[in-house]
Short mmCIF file of C-alpha atoms in Angstrom, two decimals:
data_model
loop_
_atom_site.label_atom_id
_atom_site.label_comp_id
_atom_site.label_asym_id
_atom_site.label_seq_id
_atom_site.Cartn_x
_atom_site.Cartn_y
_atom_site.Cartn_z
CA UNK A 163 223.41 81.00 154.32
CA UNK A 164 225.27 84.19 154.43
CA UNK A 165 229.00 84.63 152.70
CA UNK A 166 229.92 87.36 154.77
CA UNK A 167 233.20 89.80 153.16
CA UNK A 168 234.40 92.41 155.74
CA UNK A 169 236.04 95.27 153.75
CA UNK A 170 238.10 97.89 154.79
CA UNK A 171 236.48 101.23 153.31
CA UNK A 172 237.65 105.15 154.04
CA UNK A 173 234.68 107.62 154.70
CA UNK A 174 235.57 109.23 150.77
CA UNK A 175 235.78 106.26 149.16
CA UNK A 176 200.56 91.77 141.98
CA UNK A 177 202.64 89.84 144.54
CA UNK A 178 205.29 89.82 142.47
CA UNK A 179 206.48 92.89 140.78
CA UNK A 180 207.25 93.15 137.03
CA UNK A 181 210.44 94.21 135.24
CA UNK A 182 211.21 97.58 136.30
CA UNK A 183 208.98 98.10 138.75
CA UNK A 184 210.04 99.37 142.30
CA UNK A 185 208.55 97.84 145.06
CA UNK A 186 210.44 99.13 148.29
CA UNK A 187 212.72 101.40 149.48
CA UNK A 188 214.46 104.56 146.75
CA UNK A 189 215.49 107.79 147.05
CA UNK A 190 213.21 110.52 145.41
CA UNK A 191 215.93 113.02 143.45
CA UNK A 192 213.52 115.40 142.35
CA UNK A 193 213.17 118.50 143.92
CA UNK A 194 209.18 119.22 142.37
CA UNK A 195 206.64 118.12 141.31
CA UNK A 196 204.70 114.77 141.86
CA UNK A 197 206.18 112.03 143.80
CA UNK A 198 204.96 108.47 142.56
CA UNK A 199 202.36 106.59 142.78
CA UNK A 200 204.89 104.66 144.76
CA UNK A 201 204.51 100.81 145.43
CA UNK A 202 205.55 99.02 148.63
CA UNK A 203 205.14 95.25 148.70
CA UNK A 204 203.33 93.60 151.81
CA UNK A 205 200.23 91.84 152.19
CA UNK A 206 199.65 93.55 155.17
CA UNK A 207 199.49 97.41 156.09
CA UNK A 208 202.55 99.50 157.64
CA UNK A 209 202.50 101.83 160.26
CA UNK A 210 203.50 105.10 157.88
CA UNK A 211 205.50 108.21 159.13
CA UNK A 212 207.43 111.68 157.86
CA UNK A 213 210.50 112.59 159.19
CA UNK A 214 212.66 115.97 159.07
CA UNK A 215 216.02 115.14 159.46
CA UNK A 216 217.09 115.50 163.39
CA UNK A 217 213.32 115.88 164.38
CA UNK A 218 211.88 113.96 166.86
CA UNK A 219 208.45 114.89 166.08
CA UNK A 220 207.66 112.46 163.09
CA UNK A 221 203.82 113.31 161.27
CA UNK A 222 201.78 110.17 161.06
CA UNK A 223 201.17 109.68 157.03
CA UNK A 224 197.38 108.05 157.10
CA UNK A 225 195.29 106.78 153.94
CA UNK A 226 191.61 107.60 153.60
CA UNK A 227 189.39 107.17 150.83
CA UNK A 228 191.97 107.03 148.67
CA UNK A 229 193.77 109.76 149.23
CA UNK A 230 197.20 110.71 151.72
CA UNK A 231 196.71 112.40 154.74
CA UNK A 232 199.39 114.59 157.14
CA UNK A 233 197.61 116.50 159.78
CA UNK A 234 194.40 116.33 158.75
CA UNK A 235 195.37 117.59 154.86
CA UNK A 236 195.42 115.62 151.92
CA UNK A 237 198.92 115.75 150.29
CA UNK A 238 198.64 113.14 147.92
CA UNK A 239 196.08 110.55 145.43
CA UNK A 240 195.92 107.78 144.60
CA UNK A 241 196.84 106.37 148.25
CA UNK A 242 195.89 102.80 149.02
CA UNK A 243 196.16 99.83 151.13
CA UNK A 244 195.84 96.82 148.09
CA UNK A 245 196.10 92.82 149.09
CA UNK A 246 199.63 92.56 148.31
CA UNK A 247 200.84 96.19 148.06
CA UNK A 248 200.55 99.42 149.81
CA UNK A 249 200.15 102.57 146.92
CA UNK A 250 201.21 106.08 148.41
CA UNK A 251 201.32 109.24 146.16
CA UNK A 252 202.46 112.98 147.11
CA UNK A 253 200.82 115.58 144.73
CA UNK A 254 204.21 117.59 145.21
CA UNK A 255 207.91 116.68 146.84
CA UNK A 256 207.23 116.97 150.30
CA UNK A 257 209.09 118.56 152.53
CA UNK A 258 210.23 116.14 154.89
CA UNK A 259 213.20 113.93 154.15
CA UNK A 260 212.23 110.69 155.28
CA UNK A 261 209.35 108.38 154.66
CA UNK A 262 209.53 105.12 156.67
CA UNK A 263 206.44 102.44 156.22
CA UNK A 264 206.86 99.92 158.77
CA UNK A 265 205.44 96.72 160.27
CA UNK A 266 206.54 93.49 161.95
CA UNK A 267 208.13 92.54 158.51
CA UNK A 268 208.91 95.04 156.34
CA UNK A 269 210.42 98.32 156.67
CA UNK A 270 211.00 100.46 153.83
CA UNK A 271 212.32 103.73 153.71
CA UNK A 272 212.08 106.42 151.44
CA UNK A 273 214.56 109.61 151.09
CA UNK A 274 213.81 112.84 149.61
CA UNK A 275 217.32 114.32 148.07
CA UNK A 276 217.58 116.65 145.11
CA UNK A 277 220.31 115.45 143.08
CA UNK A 278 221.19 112.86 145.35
CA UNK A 279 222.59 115.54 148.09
CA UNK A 280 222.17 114.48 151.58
CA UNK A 281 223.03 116.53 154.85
CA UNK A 282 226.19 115.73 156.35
CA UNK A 283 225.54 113.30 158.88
CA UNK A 284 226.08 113.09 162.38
CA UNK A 285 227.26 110.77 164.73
CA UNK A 286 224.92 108.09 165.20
CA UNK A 287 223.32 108.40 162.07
CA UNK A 288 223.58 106.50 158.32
CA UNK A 289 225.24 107.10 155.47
CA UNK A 290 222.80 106.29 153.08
CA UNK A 291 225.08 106.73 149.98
CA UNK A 292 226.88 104.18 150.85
CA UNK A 293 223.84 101.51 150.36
CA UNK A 294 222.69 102.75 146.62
CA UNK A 295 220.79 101.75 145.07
CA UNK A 296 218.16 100.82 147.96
CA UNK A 297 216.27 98.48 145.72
CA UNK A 298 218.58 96.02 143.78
CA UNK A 299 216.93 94.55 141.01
CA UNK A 300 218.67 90.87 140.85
CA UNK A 301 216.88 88.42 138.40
CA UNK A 302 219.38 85.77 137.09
CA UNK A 303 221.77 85.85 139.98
CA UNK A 304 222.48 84.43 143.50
CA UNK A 305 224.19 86.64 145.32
CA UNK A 306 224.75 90.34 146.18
CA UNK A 307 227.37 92.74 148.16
CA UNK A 308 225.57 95.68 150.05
CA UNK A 309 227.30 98.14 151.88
CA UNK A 310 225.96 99.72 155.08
CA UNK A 311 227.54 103.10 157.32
CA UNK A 312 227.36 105.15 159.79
CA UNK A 313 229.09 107.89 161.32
CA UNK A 314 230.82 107.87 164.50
CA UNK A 315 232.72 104.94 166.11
CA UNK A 316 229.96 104.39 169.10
CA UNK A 317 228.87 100.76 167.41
CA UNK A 318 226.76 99.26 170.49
CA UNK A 319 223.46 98.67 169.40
CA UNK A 320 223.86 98.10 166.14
CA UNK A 321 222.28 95.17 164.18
CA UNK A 322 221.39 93.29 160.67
CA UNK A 323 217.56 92.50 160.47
CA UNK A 324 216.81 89.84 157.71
CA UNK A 325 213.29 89.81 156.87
CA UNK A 326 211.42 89.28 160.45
CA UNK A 327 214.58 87.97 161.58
CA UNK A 328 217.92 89.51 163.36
CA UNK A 329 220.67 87.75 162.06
CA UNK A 330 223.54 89.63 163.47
CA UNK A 331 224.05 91.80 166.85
CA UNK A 332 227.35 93.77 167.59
CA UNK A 333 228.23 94.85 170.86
CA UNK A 334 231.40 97.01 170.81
CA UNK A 335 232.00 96.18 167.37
CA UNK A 336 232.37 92.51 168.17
CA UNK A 337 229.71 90.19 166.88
CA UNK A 338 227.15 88.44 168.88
CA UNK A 339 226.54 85.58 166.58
CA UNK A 340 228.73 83.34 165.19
CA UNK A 341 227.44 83.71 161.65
CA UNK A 342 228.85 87.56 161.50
CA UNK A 343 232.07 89.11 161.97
CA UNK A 344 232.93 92.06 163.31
CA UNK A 345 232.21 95.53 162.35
CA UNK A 346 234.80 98.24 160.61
CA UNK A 347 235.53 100.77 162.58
CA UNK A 348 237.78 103.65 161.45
CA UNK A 349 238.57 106.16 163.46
CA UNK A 350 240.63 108.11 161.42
CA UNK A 351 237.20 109.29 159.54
CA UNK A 352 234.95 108.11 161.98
CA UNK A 353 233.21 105.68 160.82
CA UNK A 354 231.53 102.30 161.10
CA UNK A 355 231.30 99.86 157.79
CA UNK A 356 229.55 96.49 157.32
CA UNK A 357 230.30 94.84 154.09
CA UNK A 358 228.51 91.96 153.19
CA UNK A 359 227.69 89.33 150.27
CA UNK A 360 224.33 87.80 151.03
CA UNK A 361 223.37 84.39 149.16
CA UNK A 362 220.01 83.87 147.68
CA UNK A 363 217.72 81.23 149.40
CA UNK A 364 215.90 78.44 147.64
CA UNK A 365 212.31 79.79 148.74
CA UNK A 366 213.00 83.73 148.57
CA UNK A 367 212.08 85.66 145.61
CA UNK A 368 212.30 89.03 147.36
CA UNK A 369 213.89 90.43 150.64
CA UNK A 370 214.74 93.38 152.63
CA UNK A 371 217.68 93.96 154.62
CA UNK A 372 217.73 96.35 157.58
CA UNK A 373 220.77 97.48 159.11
CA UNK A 374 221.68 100.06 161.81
CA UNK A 375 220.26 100.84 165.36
CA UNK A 376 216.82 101.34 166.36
CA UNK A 377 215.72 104.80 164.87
CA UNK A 378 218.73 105.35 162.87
CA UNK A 379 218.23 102.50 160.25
CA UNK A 380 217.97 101.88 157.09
CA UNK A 381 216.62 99.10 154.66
CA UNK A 382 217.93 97.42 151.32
CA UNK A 383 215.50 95.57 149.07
CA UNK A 384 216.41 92.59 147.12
CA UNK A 385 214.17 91.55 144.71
CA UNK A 386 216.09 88.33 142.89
CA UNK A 387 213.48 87.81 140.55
CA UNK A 388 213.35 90.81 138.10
CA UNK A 389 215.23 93.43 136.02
CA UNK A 390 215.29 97.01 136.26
CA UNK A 391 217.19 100.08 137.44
CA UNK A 392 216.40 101.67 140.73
CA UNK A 393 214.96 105.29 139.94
CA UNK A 394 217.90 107.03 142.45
CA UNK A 395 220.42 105.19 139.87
CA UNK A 396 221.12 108.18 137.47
CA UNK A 397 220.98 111.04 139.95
CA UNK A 398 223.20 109.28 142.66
CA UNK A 399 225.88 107.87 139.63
CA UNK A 400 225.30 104.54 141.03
CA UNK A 401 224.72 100.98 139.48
CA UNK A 402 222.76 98.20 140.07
CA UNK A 403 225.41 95.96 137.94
#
């Protein structure tokens, strides 16, 4: 069950993983240097891509013998599909800005910002500072507020994946489903908000949220069993509190 809080925001305004450790989504602050070895949790593999920002020519991201591979090149080790995680390493920050691992459950996504800085985006496309941290480490409590937003005011098309499940559709910005309400949308700033406070259920330990439209989205993990601080934290002045 889903408490659902619609607030009104301006645009300015193993299986399991241990303590600590990331297994999802993050933002990579760095601007050198090597990136990871990062850990994605899934017991089965993702279809794995590199994005510049406004390209549509993504590079396929492929793991072979242990190592990364973009066009033929290896750009990273150790790289590996394991039983319940997928391992990807870059020898240096790529780049690209976007990594997105995908399959017919998960979807992570990975950003590549020095200090934090993203461009300034466009219509159609997420403010991802508005969702940090991307991986919300939650052990000892029940629920959670994330916020999701995107620029522009055209909110058709837009919906809230749950796991393998879509749990809210807008059209306009009215809902579709009677468990959500309807979007934010200020036009002053130009801007599109969804606010919510998602309840923990009995049988999850770990979930990820993905919100936006289809090629403009992006994905919150909640992992209700452990304790940590996701690595974007201290770059981005967020909290996980």
């Amino acid at each position: 069950m889903i408490q659902l809080t619609l607030i009104f925001m301006c645009y300015f305004s193993s299986t399991f993983a241990e303590n600590g450790e990331v297994l999802g989504s993050r933002i990579i602050t760095n601007s050198s240097g090597k990136v990871g070895p990062m850990y994605f949790k899934s017991a089965d593999g993702f279809w794995m891509h590199l994005h510049k920002t406004r390209s549509t020519r993504p590079k396929v991201l492929d793991i072979q013998n242990g190592n990364c591979i973009v066009d033929g090149k290896i750009v990273g080790s150790p790289c590996a599909v394991q039983e319940d995680r997928t391992v990807i390493t870059f020898n240096e920050v790529t780049n690209y800005e976007v990594l997105v691992l995908e399959n017919s459950i998960r979807f992570y996504i990975v950003y590549f910002a020095k200090d934090c800085k993203f461009p300034t985006p466009k219509d159609g496309e997420i403010i991802v500072e508005k969702s940090i941290p991307l991986y919300r480490f939650l052990g000892g409590k029940t629920e959670e507020n994330v916020v999701f937003a995107m620029k522009g005011t055209d909110r058709n098309g837009i919906f809230l994946r749950r796991e393998d499940s879509i749990i809210c559709e807008w059209k306009d910005s009215n809902s579709e489903t009677d468990e959500c309400p309807n979007l934010i949308v200020d036009e002053v700033n130009g801007l599109i908000i969804f606010n919510a406070t998602f309840s923990k259920a009995n049988d999850k330990d770990y979930e990820t949220l993905i919100w936006g439209k289809y090629f403009r989205s992006i994905s919150v993990n909640l992992d209700w069993t452990n304790t940590g601080e996701a690595p974007e934290v201290k770059a981005c002045g967020k909290s996980d509190d």
